């Protein structure tokens, strides 16, 4: 009977109730949508942070991490040993060097990155992000047929700054490992879309073979990017990292590395891109905080509605108290009324939220008009399309959040019924 | 033993600096089955007295014994149960829950009393029939006239099976035809159901229906007379 009265009371002032439901339901939709976008962004982030160039884990030597020490290399046989011990892991070696590039009248400092294209493709999607040309690193003969030159792939920004096109020539000058000046002519084989701001501005991607000829550095590699098929490794990278770390200890025991380069170390993507990892944690907290704010504001609607409802009905409540209804029944009646409003809002909000979130999951928000190359955040360049990711779990959590806060808000008006004095309200 | 005895009942209200004496040394007793009118001009203390008898307000001094119970000694929740089981209330207007039909309004008290669905439905229909509203049971209060609403309130009060029904100016918002009709119904049911009624009024035509007239003036009982009535509906 109480439920029945509470239910009917909602429809006593349908406009007011519908407005309240719209506010609370709209709050739920906004929380769901907000959660979906953050989830979409964090997923994109993790994907970018790992798939594009970082991989899930990386091996380096301490001195390379600290000072970009050219000589701090890891021996080539590490790759095979790691892949043999951990069959689910694939590895891509990389070498780095600083240099100067010149083409025509333009010159610019560059960051040379050498890769094994076959291995790189298994570990990251870097080479899929070509803007123009091809991801080719082979050596070709020049028109005169005198000198062989290697193809390189460079960043968009650098191509633009130095007015370089596919097929153009580029001279790279570096200090090689033996102290001599390395100097060679390269051909632009491709231009990479922006994936890392630094690479975009000054990156030159070449094959390890080309690097070794330029740099006279053959003992090993600077960096080994690892990818494990096991997808849980993304969320919990500690376990596979542990395996790799213990293998490194073994390898060091077998054949100690030189002192100067420091110890070999393995870091997971959270450690490699701390800004992203922080952002992930932050975004979880943000959903809760923003959710509280949105729902809190919407609940002011509930507070207002119920205050008005209780105020309008003081006489009626006085009558009910006089004919023997207990104050707790009255309190429950008001709370049920709020609960119904909150439940209706939760259902409507969840349904609408599902539709809206699914829409943005499919189409996203396209910024490519104003930012054709995407935007960069924490050293990672994002696609110019912001996509939501719908998690059914968000429906439940945002509904529960709303119901809880709305019910807390309705405690204030319902408490008035408990303090009501029938002799006074009936006058 | 009388159903209701009031001993030295007083009520003072404090209004800022001024103290208003609403009731002063009221001594009365009411026997089971009486049909008594409480009359007096506006502000004479009728509402205050009825509220104290009904446990909605507490006296500043004196005692109220109803059915052998000193209700001034009851706790808030005991009073609530006491009203639910022993008393019926009829107010001037807006007695009913607007979102419930006449039938549901009458049933509501019995729901709170914990009576079974079948019993309360039967009783509710029976009493609505007694007040002549059998054809309008499913209407909501807004679809009933003022007189019909007051009749529903009478049915609700009686269906709960109270010892005493308190009615504070039940006819104040009715025209004289409806007022006398309502009084006739109350009078008839008082006898048929052997239920005690105390109602307040300052309408002379309503007073005529009473069997006892208690006159209040400035919170003091000024007169108390029994009138021989011919019995309605018998
Ligand atoms: N809550 C209150 N505070 C102060 N004075 C009150 C209050 N209720 C009633 N009174 C005063 O008590 C007196 C009796 O009022 P009431 O019982 O309502 O009389 P009646 O019902 O006969 O018109 C009046 O003088 C009224 O002003
Ligand atoms: Mg009065």
XYZ file of C-alpha atoms and ligand atoms in Angstrom:
689
model
C 0.000 0.000 0.000
C 2.852 2.366 0.854
C 4.559 1.511 -2.409
C 1.275 2.009 -4.147
C 0.692 5.449 -2.622
C 4.315 6.420 -3.294
C 4.012 5.340 -6.917
C 0.814 7.304 -7.433
C 2.239 10.336 -5.694
C 4.943 10.545 -8.330
C 2.320 11.083 -10.993
C 0.498 13.709 -8.990
C 2.709 16.340 -10.527
C 3.838 14.607 -13.701
C 5.700 17.591 -15.130
C 7.779 18.026 -12.020
C 8.474 14.305 -11.768
C 9.408 14.048 -15.419
C 11.785 16.986 -15.045
C 13.391 15.291 -12.077
C 13.653 12.042 -14.010
C 15.132 13.933 -16.949
C 17.731 15.555 -14.683
C 18.685 12.329 -12.931
C 18.494 10.236 -16.101
C 20.488 12.879 -17.974
C 23.063 12.742 -15.190
C 23.356 8.999 -15.638
C 23.713 9.396 -19.405
C 26.463 11.954 -18.909
C 28.329 9.777 -16.451
C 28.044 6.788 -18.781
C 29.211 8.856 -21.703
C 32.046 10.384 -19.747
C 33.139 6.956 -18.543
C 32.875 5.632 -22.110
C 35.101 8.379 -23.491
C 37.665 8.005 -20.773
C 37.638 4.256 -21.251
C 37.985 4.756 -24.997
C 40.809 7.210 -24.501
C 42.680 5.053 -22.039
C 42.294 2.046 -24.290
C 43.584 4.061 -27.205
C 46.381 5.286 -25.021
C 47.446 1.868 -23.866
C 47.180 0.633 -27.408
C 49.257 3.516 -28.705
C 51.675 3.361 -25.841
C 52.342 -0.289 -26.554
C 51.459 -1.139 -30.121
C 52.825 1.831 -32.018
C 56.400 1.814 -30.892
C 57.007 0.987 -27.277
C 55.897 -2.622 -27.062
C 54.870 -4.098 -23.747
C 58.373 -4.247 -22.332
C 61.806 -3.015 -23.264
C 65.340 -4.119 -22.463
C 68.149 -1.624 -22.113
C 71.380 -1.219 -20.309
C 71.542 1.230 -17.485
C 73.978 3.623 -19.165
C 71.885 3.773 -22.284
C 68.866 4.754 -20.235
C 70.846 7.294 -18.233
C 73.107 8.886 -20.864
C 72.172 7.442 -24.257
C 75.602 5.818 -24.104
C 76.315 4.605 -27.624
C 78.494 1.762 -26.342
C 75.988 0.431 -23.841
C 74.796 -2.389 -26.078
C 73.302 -5.760 -25.309
C 74.740 -8.768 -27.140
C 72.839 -10.126 -30.143
C 72.466 -13.599 -28.701
C 70.120 -12.239 -26.042
C 67.338 -12.134 -28.612
C 67.475 -15.785 -29.354
C 67.794 -16.735 -25.706
C 64.782 -14.699 -24.717
C 62.633 -16.052 -27.512
C 63.668 -19.601 -26.710
C 62.924 -19.283 -23.011
C 59.657 -17.389 -23.452
C 57.993 -18.775 -26.582
C 55.039 -16.383 -26.335
C 57.370 -13.390 -26.589
C 58.573 -11.765 -29.806
C 61.446 -9.272 -29.782
C 62.587 -6.390 -31.965
C 66.099 -4.923 -31.543
C 66.804 -1.244 -32.059
C 69.860 0.964 -32.240
C 70.062 4.719 -31.853
C 72.457 7.502 -32.739
C 72.459 11.266 -32.985
C 73.542 12.909 -36.213
C 73.243 15.787 -38.611
C 71.218 15.568 -41.797
C 71.568 17.811 -44.763
C 69.783 18.054 -48.044
C 70.405 20.920 -50.408
C 70.602 24.089 -48.301
C 68.826 22.574 -45.321
C 70.429 20.805 -42.419
C 69.044 19.599 -39.171
C 69.950 17.540 -36.155
C 68.512 14.071 -36.365
C 67.875 11.047 -34.238
C 68.782 7.886 -36.061
C 66.817 4.791 -35.178
C 67.778 1.455 -36.653
C 65.412 -1.483 -36.762
C 65.017 -4.960 -38.120
C 61.898 -4.416 -40.266
C 60.754 -8.058 -40.120
C 61.019 -8.259 -36.341
C 59.686 -4.736 -35.877
C 56.496 -5.633 -37.714
C 55.890 -8.517 -35.340
C 56.323 -6.360 -32.256
C 54.899 -2.930 -33.142
C 52.743 -1.308 -35.778
C 55.148 1.569 -36.349
C 55.713 0.648 -39.978
C 51.975 0.587 -40.721
C 51.782 4.296 -40.109
C 53.234 5.496 -43.385
C 52.075 8.791 -44.759
C 53.677 8.388 -48.156
C 56.181 6.193 -49.882
C 56.997 2.708 -48.645
C 58.491 1.218 -45.512
C 61.569 0.079 -47.412
C 65.090 -0.026 -46.089
C 66.945 -1.802 -48.861
C 69.948 -0.464 -50.685
C 69.475 0.831 -54.221
C 71.895 2.023 -56.827
C 71.730 5.642 -57.816
C 71.007 6.756 -61.335
C 74.676 6.828 -62.214
C 75.002 3.320 -60.784
C 78.098 4.253 -58.860
C 77.093 4.303 -55.228
C 74.587 2.179 -53.375
C 72.399 4.052 -50.958
C 70.015 2.791 -48.330
C 66.388 3.794 -48.131
C 65.306 5.505 -44.919
C 61.956 6.505 -43.520
C 61.614 9.924 -41.869
C 59.024 11.828 -39.833
C 56.410 14.130 -41.356
C 57.616 17.257 -39.609
C 61.179 16.659 -40.684
C 60.153 16.027 -44.288
C 58.256 19.276 -44.227
C 61.050 21.294 -42.603
C 63.703 20.032 -44.944
C 61.501 20.007 -48.065
C 62.143 16.330 -48.630
C 60.076 14.102 -50.865
C 60.142 10.412 -51.680
C 63.196 9.617 -53.764
C 65.163 12.668 -52.546
C 68.640 12.270 -51.201
C 69.800 12.959 -47.706
C 73.301 13.127 -46.284
C 73.758 11.926 -42.704
C 76.860 12.825 -40.729
C 77.558 11.243 -37.355
C 80.343 10.367 -35.072
C 80.831 6.631 -35.515
C 81.654 4.191 -32.757
C 85.348 4.171 -33.599
C 85.498 7.940 -33.271
C 85.677 8.632 -36.991
C 83.134 10.757 -38.786
C 80.490 8.587 -40.408
C 79.098 10.082 -43.545
C 76.729 8.532 -46.051
C 74.092 9.309 -48.621
C 70.561 7.957 -48.133
C 67.383 7.910 -50.153
C 63.987 8.898 -48.688
C 61.889 5.754 -49.094
C 58.926 6.775 -46.987
C 57.468 9.325 -44.614
C 55.927 8.210 -41.369
C 52.752 9.691 -39.945
C 53.198 11.396 -36.567
C 53.307 8.739 -33.887
C 55.941 10.150 -31.535
C 56.563 13.914 -31.498
C 60.332 13.508 -31.259
C 60.538 11.078 -34.099
C 58.217 13.211 -36.176
C 60.537 16.196 -35.880
C 63.942 14.557 -36.179
C 63.626 10.830 -36.703
C 65.399 8.854 -39.381
C 64.505 5.192 -39.508
C 66.956 2.820 -41.175
C 67.854 -0.825 -41.266
C 70.356 -2.247 -38.811
C 72.585 -3.132 -41.727
C 72.666 0.521 -42.845
C 73.291 1.642 -39.287
C 76.187 -0.720 -38.833
C 77.820 0.533 -41.988
C 77.367 4.132 -40.906
C 78.279 3.732 -37.259
C 80.742 0.815 -37.167
C 78.804 -0.513 -34.197
C 78.246 -4.239 -34.541
C 78.539 -5.773 -31.053
C 74.929 -5.470 -30.127
C 71.768 -3.389 -29.889
C 70.588 -0.604 -27.604
C 67.021 -1.543 -27.111
C 64.895 -4.637 -27.355
C 61.146 -4.145 -27.571
C 59.124 -7.162 -26.449
C 55.585 -8.207 -27.162
C 53.832 -11.063 -25.524
C 50.802 -12.760 -27.034
C 49.314 -13.012 -23.586
C 46.898 -10.089 -23.447
C 46.598 -10.085 -19.677
C 50.181 -8.867 -19.806
C 48.816 -5.449 -20.713
C 46.950 -5.011 -17.475
C 49.436 -6.938 -15.344
C 52.818 -6.541 -16.979
C 54.668 -7.568 -13.800
C 54.539 -11.317 -14.355
C 56.190 -11.584 -17.790
C 58.555 -8.827 -16.725
C 59.615 -11.029 -13.835
C 60.395 -13.892 -16.234
C 62.515 -11.675 -18.432
C 64.322 -10.176 -15.452
C 65.313 -13.571 -14.074
C 66.494 -14.639 -17.499
C 68.667 -11.535 -17.673
C 70.270 -12.479 -14.366
C 71.039 -15.926 -15.751
C 72.502 -14.506 -18.932
C 74.672 -12.144 -16.959
C 75.943 -15.015 -14.821
C 76.882 -16.970 -17.931
C 78.723 -14.153 -19.557
C 79.076 -10.907 -17.606
C 78.472 -7.643 -19.425
C 81.170 -5.002 -19.342
C 81.120 -2.704 -16.320
C 80.822 0.573 -18.180
C 77.462 -0.022 -19.824
C 75.799 -0.966 -16.562
C 73.384 -3.791 -15.897
C 70.692 -4.975 -18.302
C 67.212 -3.960 -17.220
C 63.675 -4.673 -18.320
C 60.873 -2.156 -17.913
C 57.184 -2.537 -18.717
C 55.090 -0.020 -20.605
C 53.828 1.603 -17.419
C 57.410 2.333 -16.437
C 58.386 3.344 -19.948
C 55.510 5.775 -20.395
C 54.785 6.951 -16.856
C 52.625 9.822 -18.116
C 50.261 7.322 -19.697
C 50.256 5.074 -16.658
C 49.507 8.068 -14.432
C 46.784 9.173 -16.779
C 45.163 5.761 -16.519
C 45.060 5.958 -12.746
C 43.926 9.552 -12.889
C 41.159 8.795 -15.327
C 39.707 6.169 -13.012
C 39.632 8.701 -10.207
C 38.235 11.299 -12.600
C 35.255 9.132 -13.509
C 34.366 8.893 -9.853
C 34.913 12.584 -9.106
C 33.154 13.879 -12.194
C 30.433 11.283 -11.673
C 29.871 12.587 -8.163
C 29.703 16.165 -9.408
C 27.286 15.436 -12.261
C 25.062 13.203 -10.184
C 25.307 15.554 -7.228
C 24.026 18.422 -9.357
C 21.255 16.273 -10.794
C 20.321 15.222 -7.274
C 19.666 18.823 -6.368
C 16.666 18.370 -8.647
C 15.596 15.442 -6.522
C 16.130 17.444 -3.347
C 14.028 20.288 -4.679
C 11.255 18.025 -5.957
C 10.953 16.154 -2.714
C 11.143 19.300 -0.605
C 8.265 20.721 -2.600
C 6.355 17.467 -2.475
C 6.709 17.225 1.294
C 5.911 20.878 1.758
C 2.755 20.649 -0.362
C 1.588 17.621 1.534
C 2.130 18.745 5.112
C -1.619 18.871 5.690
C -2.058 15.428 4.186
C 0.767 14.059 6.325
C -0.877 15.625 9.366
C -4.094 13.769 8.551
C -2.200 10.517 8.089
C -0.450 10.953 11.432
C -3.815 11.707 13.102
C -5.456 8.581 11.826
C -2.621 6.545 13.265
C 0.054 6.237 10.603
C 3.434 6.034 12.242
C 6.152 8.507 11.368
C 8.306 5.716 10.017
C 5.656 4.761 7.507
C 5.495 8.348 6.438
C 9.278 8.492 6.125
C 9.287 5.263 4.136
C 6.544 6.568 1.895
C 8.620 9.619 0.989
C 11.762 7.508 0.548
C 9.921 5.057 -1.687
C 8.726 7.942 -3.763
C 12.321 9.120 -4.197
C 13.454 5.576 -4.859
C 10.881 5.172 -7.620
C 12.014 8.405 -9.202
C 15.634 7.296 -8.955
C 14.886 3.829 -10.342
C 12.896 5.161 -13.281
C 15.710 7.612 -13.956
C 18.288 4.838 -13.721
C 16.418 2.666 -16.209
C 15.801 5.495 -18.653
C 19.316 6.864 -18.178
C 20.869 3.452 -18.740
C 18.895 2.813 -21.899
C 19.622 6.265 -23.311
C 23.233 6.023 -22.124
C 23.686 2.718 -23.920
C 22.459 4.195 -27.157
C 24.528 7.341 -26.893
C 27.683 5.520 -25.798
C 27.272 2.960 -28.559
C 26.858 5.737 -31.073
C 30.095 7.371 -30.005
C 31.772 3.998 -29.897
C 30.923 3.583 -33.533
C 31.398 7.090 -34.876
C 33.442 8.908 -32.281
C 34.000 12.632 -32.301
C 36.067 13.668 -35.281
C 38.600 16.458 -34.742
C 40.383 15.854 -38.010
C 39.066 19.196 -39.308
C 41.041 21.184 -36.771
C 43.764 18.660 -36.008
C 44.399 16.534 -39.091
C 47.457 14.867 -37.564
C 45.893 14.166 -34.213
C 47.110 15.505 -30.924
C 49.967 14.589 -28.686
C 49.698 13.827 -25.046
C 52.457 12.503 -22.824
C 54.738 11.847 -25.774
C 52.185 9.838 -27.701
C 50.325 11.120 -30.715
C 46.649 10.292 -30.794
C 44.284 9.831 -33.674
C 42.121 12.898 -34.301
C 39.008 10.810 -33.636
C 37.920 10.472 -30.035
C 36.124 7.210 -29.638
C 34.083 6.039 -26.689
C 34.294 2.541 -25.402
C 31.068 1.211 -23.951
C 31.374 -1.021 -20.892
C 28.073 -2.524 -19.671
C 29.539 -2.352 -16.192
C 29.389 1.448 -16.399
C 25.585 1.255 -16.575
C 25.410 -0.446 -13.233
C 28.014 1.689 -11.514
C 26.638 5.014 -12.727
C 23.075 3.973 -11.885
C 24.112 2.872 -8.426
C 26.044 6.079 -7.918
C 23.015 8.133 -8.939
C 20.564 6.136 -6.810
C 22.810 6.412 -3.771
C 23.315 10.152 -4.085
C 19.691 10.840 -4.971
C 18.519 8.851 -1.963
C 20.935 10.739 0.268
C 19.508 13.973 -1.124
C 15.970 12.833 -0.360
C 16.840 12.096 3.252
C 16.639 15.803 4.005
C 13.020 16.273 2.885
C 11.887 12.945 4.270
C 13.372 13.762 7.622
C 10.885 16.617 7.847
C 8.066 14.115 8.103
C 9.659 12.654 11.199
C 9.702 15.981 12.984
C 6.231 17.014 11.898
C 3.741 17.988 14.643
C 0.225 17.060 13.537
C -1.530 19.558 15.810
C 0.440 22.370 14.189
C 0.279 21.339 10.571
C -3.476 20.767 10.753
C -4.277 24.320 11.878
C -17.048 3.947 34.284
C -17.268 6.726 31.666
C -15.446 6.212 28.368
C -13.669 9.540 28.642
C -12.815 11.686 31.650
C -10.987 14.989 31.634
C -9.628 16.206 34.961
C -8.448 19.748 35.498
C -7.310 20.036 31.908
C -5.406 23.215 31.020
C -3.497 24.357 27.993
C -1.359 27.435 27.650
C 0.382 28.514 24.487
C 3.374 30.759 24.602
C 3.374 33.279 21.794
C 6.581 35.222 22.166
C 6.174 37.219 25.374
C 2.439 36.656 25.699
C 0.929 33.539 27.189
C -2.420 32.480 25.756
C -4.650 30.311 27.879
C -6.491 28.093 25.393
C -8.079 25.825 28.016
C -8.584 26.363 31.727
C -9.524 23.681 34.264
C -11.741 21.593 32.004
C -13.517 18.750 33.815
C -15.792 16.511 31.777
C -16.827 12.941 31.414
C -18.370 11.314 28.365
C -20.220 8.006 28.478
C -19.988 5.290 25.913
C -22.368 5.900 22.977
C -22.851 9.621 23.510
C -23.313 11.986 20.575
C -21.930 15.212 21.965
C -21.390 18.628 20.417
C -18.632 20.966 21.496
C -19.813 24.473 20.746
C -18.435 27.944 21.194
C -17.210 30.849 19.176
C -14.052 30.760 17.175
C -10.982 30.765 19.445
C -12.848 29.292 22.404
C -10.603 26.226 22.537
C -12.593 23.548 20.679
C -9.782 22.412 18.414
C -7.298 22.494 21.265
C -9.542 20.277 23.388
C -10.193 17.759 20.612
C -6.464 17.589 19.761
C -5.586 16.883 23.375
C -8.242 14.164 23.654
C -6.865 12.663 20.452
C -3.272 12.753 21.667
C -2.192 15.113 18.889
C -1.299 17.751 21.435
C -0.353 17.503 25.098
C -2.035 19.439 27.924
C -0.129 21.859 30.119
C -1.923 20.425 33.144
C -4.534 17.819 33.982
C -5.261 14.289 32.850
C -7.135 12.570 30.051
C -8.405 9.051 30.689
C -9.826 7.207 27.743
C -11.088 3.686 28.171
C -9.173 3.528 31.456
C -5.879 4.638 29.919
C -4.132 7.851 30.919
C -3.167 9.031 27.462
C -1.098 11.935 28.740
C 1.369 9.312 29.962
C 1.758 7.560 26.605
C 4.835 7.809 24.429
C 4.750 9.135 20.904
C 4.545 5.704 19.291
C 2.048 4.411 21.857
C -0.126 7.407 21.035
C 0.137 6.599 17.351
C -1.043 3.031 17.959
C -3.713 4.292 20.300
C -5.089 6.593 17.607
C -4.917 3.808 15.064
C -6.883 1.323 17.169
C -9.174 3.404 19.407
C -9.878 6.690 17.659
C -11.402 8.056 14.520
C -10.679 11.562 13.261
C -12.702 13.755 10.958
C -11.391 17.219 10.123
C -12.887 20.228 8.522
C -11.729 19.431 4.986
C -9.139 17.571 2.897
C -9.396 14.490 5.041
C -8.536 12.085 2.260
C -5.401 10.987 0.464
C -5.876 12.480 -3.008
C -4.142 9.693 -4.907
C -6.354 6.972 -3.438
C -9.947 6.139 -4.354
C -12.693 6.434 -1.731
C -12.481 2.692 -1.164
C -8.689 2.749 -0.813
C -8.889 5.672 1.585
C -11.239 3.729 3.812
C -9.025 0.653 3.568
C -5.828 2.537 4.392
C -6.403 2.655 8.172
C -7.251 -1.038 8.177
C -4.037 -1.770 6.253
C -2.132 -0.018 9.018
C -4.129 -2.018 11.578
C -2.886 -5.129 9.833
C -6.281 -6.482 8.847
C -6.462 -8.990 6.024
C -7.279 -7.893 2.512
C -10.557 -9.733 2.418
C -11.826 -8.366 5.711
C -10.838 -4.797 5.011
C -12.323 -4.798 1.537
C -15.605 -6.102 2.923
C -15.695 -3.598 5.773
C -14.728 -0.684 3.522
C -17.497 -1.499 1.078
C -19.956 -1.960 3.936
C -19.279 1.433 5.502
C -19.235 3.258 2.175
C -22.632 1.756 1.591
C -23.813 2.963 5.011
C -22.856 6.545 4.107
C -24.569 6.158 0.726
C -21.521 6.148 -1.536
C -21.612 2.595 -2.866
C -21.767 3.894 -6.436
C -18.751 6.185 -6.026
C -16.327 3.900 -4.232
C -13.777 3.972 -7.003
C -13.690 7.719 -7.430
C -10.772 9.732 -6.210
C -11.520 12.593 -3.768
C -11.163 15.199 -6.529
C -14.159 13.603 -8.272
C -16.327 13.842 -5.152
C -18.221 16.817 -3.742
C -17.258 18.293 -0.368
C -20.177 16.551 1.322
C -19.294 13.227 -0.275
C -15.668 13.585 0.822
C -16.780 14.163 4.416
C -18.949 11.059 4.196
C -15.943 9.059 3.058
C -14.090 10.440 6.093
C -16.950 9.230 8.330
C -16.818 5.793 6.685
C -13.046 5.679 7.152
C -13.335 6.620 10.835
C -15.969 3.978 11.544
C -14.506 1.169 9.433
C -11.475 1.149 11.702
C -13.786 0.184 14.605
C -12.885 2.990 17.050
C -14.223 3.566 20.575
C -14.443 7.305 19.998
C -14.749 9.497 16.915
C -13.514 13.082 17.157
C -14.792 15.482 14.511
C -13.475 19.050 14.407
C -16.032 21.214 12.630
C -16.806 18.507 10.083
C -19.503 20.640 8.474
C -17.690 23.978 8.393
C -17.055 23.769 4.658
C -20.501 22.454 3.719
C -23.732 24.195 2.846
C -26.508 23.730 5.376
C -28.272 20.995 3.427
C -25.106 18.908 3.201
C -24.222 19.814 6.766
C -27.459 18.497 8.232
C -27.292 15.431 5.966
C -23.801 14.626 7.221
C -24.906 15.092 10.830
C -27.842 12.771 10.272
C -25.527 10.103 8.936
C -23.146 10.542 11.876
C -26.016 10.435 14.339
C -27.537 7.323 12.821
C -24.207 5.484 12.714
C -23.397 6.531 16.253
C -26.414 4.566 17.373
C -26.137 1.671 14.961
C -22.464 1.158 15.685
C -22.683 2.184 19.341
C -19.780 4.524 18.745
C -19.190 7.651 20.806
C -18.933 10.910 18.835
C -17.626 14.269 19.945
C -17.851 16.943 17.294
C -17.259 20.660 17.407
C -19.350 23.226 15.606
C -20.633 26.735 15.842
C -23.510 26.123 13.442
C -26.846 26.217 15.346
C -28.515 23.842 12.892
C -25.841 21.270 13.463
C -26.083 21.693 17.229
C -29.745 20.736 17.034
C -28.754 17.194 16.105
C -26.647 16.705 19.240
C -27.806 14.829 22.334
C -25.500 16.792 24.566
C -24.121 20.281 24.111
C -20.920 21.291 25.855
C -20.324 25.022 25.577
C -16.818 26.466 25.713
C -15.942 30.111 26.100
C -12.391 31.402 26.395
C -11.184 27.934 27.248
C -13.654 27.405 30.081
C -16.658 25.041 30.077
C -19.581 27.383 30.333
C -22.480 25.013 29.850
C -23.184 21.298 29.583
C -26.728 20.145 28.835
C -28.357 16.940 27.652
C -31.125 17.177 25.068
C -33.760 14.548 24.422
C -33.622 13.704 20.707
C -35.786 11.576 18.580
C -33.575 8.903 17.113
C -32.776 9.070 13.434
C -33.085 5.999 11.325
C -34.850 4.032 14.041
N -0.203 26.883 18.289
C -0.753 27.910 18.962
N 0.025 28.886 19.448
C -0.517 29.914 20.128
N -1.792 30.057 20.370
C -2.641 29.110 19.897
C -2.150 27.994 19.173
N -3.202 27.201 18.861
C -4.303 27.825 19.358
N -3.962 28.956 19.978
C -4.873 29.858 20.659
O -5.650 29.083 21.533
C -6.982 29.553 21.544
C -7.948 28.418 21.208
O -7.821 28.077 19.841
P -8.636 26.909 19.169
O -8.535 25.712 20.020
O -8.167 26.783 17.782
O -10.109 27.447 19.202
P -11.344 27.057 18.270
O -11.049 25.731 17.652
O -12.497 27.017 19.212
O -11.491 28.120 17.265
C -7.040 30.704 20.556
O -6.923 31.888 21.282
C -5.824 30.489 19.709
O -5.346 31.732 19.251
Mg -10.966 25.186 15.577
